[in-house]
Short mmCIF file of C-alpha atoms and ligand atoms in Angstrom, two decimals:
data_model
loop_
_atom_site.label_atom_id
_atom_site.label_comp_id
_atom_site.label_asym_id
_atom_site.label_seq_id
_atom_site.Cartn_x
_atom_site.Cartn_y
_atom_site.Cartn_z
CA MET H 16 -2.43 154.35 -163.12
CA SER H 17 0.90 156.00 -163.72
CA ASN H 18 2.79 158.55 -161.69
CA ILE H 19 3.43 161.32 -164.18
CA LYS H 20 5.82 163.96 -162.85
CA ALA H 21 6.45 165.99 -166.00
CA CYS H 22 4.90 166.90 -169.35
CA ILE H 23 7.17 167.78 -172.26
CA PHE H 24 5.57 169.68 -175.12
CA ASP H 25 6.58 170.04 -178.73
CA LEU H 26 5.94 173.62 -179.91
CA ASP H 27 4.95 173.75 -183.61
CA GLY H 28 1.59 172.02 -184.04
CA VAL H 29 1.05 171.41 -180.32
CA ILE H 30 1.20 174.80 -178.60
CA VAL H 31 0.97 176.99 -181.67
CA ASP H 32 0.28 176.47 -185.37
CA THR H 33 3.33 177.85 -187.11
CA ALA H 34 3.15 175.31 -189.98
CA VAL H 35 1.43 177.92 -192.14
CA TYR H 36 4.39 180.33 -191.74
CA HIS H 37 6.92 177.59 -192.47
CA TYR H 38 4.83 176.72 -195.54
CA LYS H 39 4.69 180.30 -196.85
CA ALA H 40 8.44 180.77 -196.43
CA TRP H 41 9.40 177.42 -198.03
CA LYS H 42 6.93 178.02 -200.89
CA ARG H 43 8.45 181.43 -201.61
CA LEU H 44 11.91 179.87 -201.68
CA ALA H 45 10.80 177.01 -203.96
CA ASN H 46 9.05 179.45 -206.29
CA GLU H 47 12.16 181.63 -206.51
CA LEU H 48 14.13 178.50 -207.44
CA GLY H 49 11.61 177.82 -210.21
CA PHE H 50 9.35 175.07 -208.89
CA ASP H 51 6.23 174.76 -206.74
CA PHE H 52 5.77 173.47 -203.23
CA THR H 53 2.36 172.24 -202.08
CA GLU H 54 0.66 172.09 -198.69
CA GLU H 55 0.81 168.31 -199.03
CA ASP H 56 4.62 168.50 -199.32
CA ASN H 57 4.63 170.75 -196.26
CA GLU H 58 2.93 168.03 -194.20
CA LYS H 59 5.99 165.83 -194.71
CA LEU H 60 8.18 168.49 -193.08
CA LYS H 61 6.43 168.49 -189.70
CA GLY H 62 9.03 168.01 -187.00
CA VAL H 63 11.83 167.87 -189.58
CA SER H 64 14.86 170.13 -188.98
CA ARG H 65 15.46 173.24 -191.10
CA VAL H 66 18.47 171.79 -192.95
CA ARG H 67 16.78 168.45 -193.64
CA SER H 68 13.59 170.24 -194.79
CA LEU H 69 15.60 172.24 -197.33
CA GLN H 70 17.34 169.11 -198.60
CA LEU H 71 13.97 167.41 -199.14
CA ILE H 72 12.51 170.44 -200.93
CA LEU H 73 15.52 170.68 -203.25
CA GLN H 74 15.18 166.96 -203.95
CA TRP H 75 11.46 167.33 -204.78
CA GLY H 76 12.27 170.24 -207.11
CA GLY H 77 15.11 168.31 -208.75
CA VAL H 78 17.60 171.03 -207.83
CA THR H 79 21.20 170.45 -206.67
CA LYS H 80 23.00 173.01 -204.48
CA THR H 81 26.39 173.03 -202.78
CA GLU H 82 26.58 172.98 -199.00
CA ALA H 83 27.41 176.70 -198.91
CA GLU H 84 24.46 177.51 -201.18
CA GLN H 85 22.19 175.38 -199.00
CA GLU H 86 23.27 177.30 -195.93
CA GLU H 87 22.47 180.58 -197.66
CA LEU H 88 19.05 179.33 -198.81
CA ALA H 89 18.18 178.09 -195.31
CA THR H 90 19.13 181.50 -193.90
CA THR H 91 16.98 183.29 -196.49
CA LYS H 92 13.99 181.10 -195.64
CA ASN H 93 14.55 181.66 -191.94
CA ASP H 94 14.75 185.45 -192.37
CA TRP H 95 11.30 185.42 -194.03
CA TYR H 96 9.97 183.07 -191.34
CA VAL H 97 11.32 185.25 -188.51
CA GLU H 98 9.69 188.31 -190.07
CA MET H 99 6.33 186.49 -190.13
CA ILE H 100 6.50 185.17 -186.56
CA SER H 101 7.47 188.63 -185.31
CA HIS H 102 3.79 189.56 -185.80
CA MET H 103 2.42 186.63 -183.78
CA THR H 104 0.13 187.30 -180.80
CA PRO H 105 -1.31 185.18 -177.93
CA ALA H 106 -4.46 184.80 -180.07
CA GLU H 107 -2.48 182.21 -182.05
CA ILE H 108 -2.07 179.80 -179.12
CA LEU H 109 -3.86 176.58 -180.05
CA PRO H 110 -7.13 175.88 -178.16
CA GLY H 111 -6.61 174.43 -174.70
CA ALA H 112 -2.80 174.73 -174.69
CA LYS H 113 -2.52 177.48 -172.08
CA GLU H 114 -5.29 175.93 -169.96
CA PHE H 115 -3.58 172.52 -169.92
CA LEU H 116 -0.20 174.05 -169.03
CA LEU H 117 -1.86 175.86 -166.13
CA ALA H 118 -3.65 172.66 -165.01
CA CYS H 119 -0.32 170.78 -164.98
CA ARG H 120 1.33 173.44 -162.86
CA ALA H 121 -1.63 173.57 -160.46
CA ALA H 122 -1.24 169.79 -160.05
CA GLU H 123 2.54 170.20 -159.44
CA ILE H 124 3.41 168.43 -162.67
CA LYS H 125 6.51 169.99 -164.19
CA THR H 126 6.42 171.40 -167.72
CA ALA H 127 9.09 171.54 -170.41
CA LEU H 128 9.33 172.56 -174.03
CA GLY H 129 11.07 170.08 -176.36
CA SER H 130 11.23 171.58 -179.83
CA ALA H 131 13.47 171.27 -182.88
CA SER H 132 12.91 174.94 -183.68
CA LYS H 133 15.73 177.41 -183.17
CA ASN H 134 13.03 180.10 -183.07
CA SER H 135 11.24 178.64 -180.03
CA MET H 136 12.14 181.46 -177.64
CA THR H 137 10.95 184.16 -180.05
CA ILE H 138 7.61 182.39 -180.51
CA LEU H 139 7.05 181.71 -176.80
CA ASP H 140 7.82 185.34 -175.97
CA LYS H 141 5.43 186.57 -178.68
CA ILE H 142 2.58 184.45 -177.32
CA ASN H 143 3.47 185.21 -173.67
CA LEU H 144 3.88 181.55 -172.65
CA THR H 145 7.54 181.53 -171.62
CA PRO H 146 6.74 181.71 -167.86
CA LEU H 147 4.58 178.56 -168.02
CA PHE H 148 7.56 176.30 -168.80
CA ASP H 149 9.90 175.13 -166.05
CA THR H 150 12.55 174.45 -168.67
CA ILE H 151 12.96 175.04 -172.39
CA VAL H 152 14.98 172.84 -174.74
CA ASP H 153 15.08 174.05 -178.33
CA GLY H 154 16.93 173.44 -181.58
CA ASN H 155 19.91 175.49 -180.38
CA MET H 156 20.59 173.07 -177.53
CA VAL H 157 20.56 169.70 -179.31
CA SER H 158 22.60 168.16 -182.09
CA LYS H 159 20.53 165.11 -183.00
CA PRO H 160 17.15 165.66 -184.67
CA LYS H 161 13.96 163.73 -183.78
CA PRO H 162 13.41 160.70 -183.88
CA ASP H 163 16.53 160.81 -181.72
CA PRO H 164 15.25 161.34 -178.15
CA GLU H 165 17.98 163.89 -177.24
CA VAL H 166 15.64 166.90 -177.03
CA PHE H 167 13.22 165.13 -174.65
CA LEU H 168 15.91 163.41 -172.56
CA LYS H 169 17.59 166.78 -172.05
CA GLY H 170 14.26 168.22 -170.90
CA ALA H 171 13.77 165.39 -168.39
CA GLU H 172 17.33 165.81 -167.15
CA LEU H 173 16.92 169.56 -166.64
CA LEU H 174 13.67 168.94 -164.76
CA ASN H 175 15.37 166.21 -162.72
CA VAL H 176 12.61 163.72 -163.58
CA ALA H 177 13.13 160.12 -164.76
CA ALA H 178 12.21 159.54 -168.42
CA SER H 179 9.64 156.92 -167.37
CA ASP H 180 7.78 159.60 -165.36
CA CYS H 181 7.48 161.96 -168.37
CA VAL H 182 4.76 162.31 -170.99
CA VAL H 183 5.56 163.89 -174.35
CA PHE H 184 2.99 165.75 -176.47
CA GLU H 185 3.75 165.57 -180.19
CA ASP H 186 2.05 166.18 -183.56
CA ALA H 187 4.77 164.68 -185.78
CA ILE H 188 5.56 161.00 -186.41
CA ALA H 189 9.28 161.68 -185.87
CA GLY H 190 8.42 163.28 -182.51
CA VAL H 191 6.29 160.35 -181.38
CA GLU H 192 9.16 158.02 -182.29
CA ALA H 193 11.62 160.26 -180.40
CA ALA H 194 9.51 159.97 -177.24
CA ILE H 195 9.28 156.18 -177.62
CA ASN H 196 13.05 155.99 -178.20
CA GLY H 197 13.47 157.93 -174.95
CA ARG H 198 11.21 155.39 -173.16
CA MET H 199 8.65 158.07 -172.40
CA LYS H 200 4.89 157.94 -172.73
CA VAL H 201 3.52 159.93 -175.63
CA VAL H 202 0.25 161.66 -176.44
CA GLY H 203 -0.20 162.32 -180.15
CA ILE H 204 -1.87 165.53 -181.28
CA GLY H 205 -3.68 164.85 -184.54
CA SER H 206 -4.96 161.72 -186.22
CA PRO H 207 -4.78 158.19 -184.69
CA GLN H 208 -4.34 156.82 -188.23
CA VAL H 209 -1.11 158.82 -188.59
CA LEU H 210 0.28 158.75 -185.05
CA ILE H 211 -0.28 155.02 -184.69
CA ASN H 212 2.42 154.39 -182.08
CA ALA H 213 1.25 157.02 -179.58
CA ASP H 214 -0.25 155.81 -176.26
CA LEU H 215 -3.20 158.14 -176.77
CA VAL H 216 -4.17 160.50 -179.59
CA VAL H 217 -6.27 163.64 -179.15
CA ASN H 218 -7.23 166.38 -181.60
CA GLY H 219 -5.68 169.10 -179.51
CA LEU H 220 -4.75 169.98 -175.93
CA ASN H 221 -8.34 171.18 -175.46
CA GLU H 222 -9.23 167.46 -175.32
CA MET H 223 -6.57 166.70 -172.71
CA THR H 224 -7.29 166.36 -168.97
CA LEU H 225 -5.29 165.42 -165.87
CA GLU H 226 -7.52 162.34 -165.61
CA LYS H 227 -6.42 161.14 -169.06
CA LEU H 228 -2.81 161.87 -168.10
CA LYS H 229 -3.06 159.69 -164.98
CA ASN H 230 -4.61 156.85 -166.94
CA LEU H 231 -1.79 156.61 -169.48
C1 BG6 B 329 9.84 172.01 -186.10
C2 BG6 B 329 8.89 172.25 -187.26
O1 BG6 B 329 9.18 172.24 -184.89
O2 BG6 B 329 10.96 172.90 -186.20
C3 BG6 B 329 9.64 172.13 -188.58
O3 BG6 B 329 7.83 171.29 -187.21
C4 BG6 B 329 10.85 173.07 -188.59
O4 BG6 B 329 8.76 172.44 -189.64
C5 BG6 B 329 11.74 172.78 -187.38
O5 BG6 B 329 11.61 172.90 -189.78
C6 BG6 B 329 12.93 173.74 -187.29
O6 BG6 B 329 12.45 175.03 -187.05
P1 BG6 B 329 13.29 176.36 -187.21
O7 BG6 B 329 12.38 177.42 -186.64
O8 BG6 B 329 14.53 176.21 -186.40
O9 BG6 B 329 13.58 176.55 -188.66
MG1 MG B 330 5.47 169.70 -184.14
#
């Protein structure tokens, strides 16, 4: 039995499924550059920062761009993405996410967001979940991308909880590794064949309970 004092949640793929919007925006960009971008390619970008995602896409398309051009392309993609997420509603919260956040708070377990996305605040406000997080760490507050543990360690620090008393919820391999690198426990959201290093893997937060949390 462990004494979990805080849960730190990734956003995209854990609380909300924004992968489809990222996919549409990256695909439009790739198509405008003259090549295609598949859903399979998109899978490889889960948890990967905006700049790194663009670099990978350009590499897959065999296209070379200067740093200034890359910055412009990333901004264009983000403008399209921001337009899409501006229409999001609470109906897009993944099953069980809100319920599990509420259960944590009722049990006096602190909650934090630990996301690479610089659009985290916009999304949380759109789906009305901002008040359920005791602290929010997003892509604007960290300099080292996952699998570096910076985003989760910052969350633990702001909550004033030791890393060993935190559990991270993650859908991306890089995120699971980040939690492990931060010496935190980690629950994978997705497939046990993919998230092999997680302490426990569930399909979604609808399968998560306080009992399972205590038994980690
Ligand atoms: C992660 C997503 O949460 O955030 C990635 O899984 C995304 O796909 C990254 O690239 C950065 O997001 P944003 O919103 O800052 O471009
Ligand atoms: Mg994610």
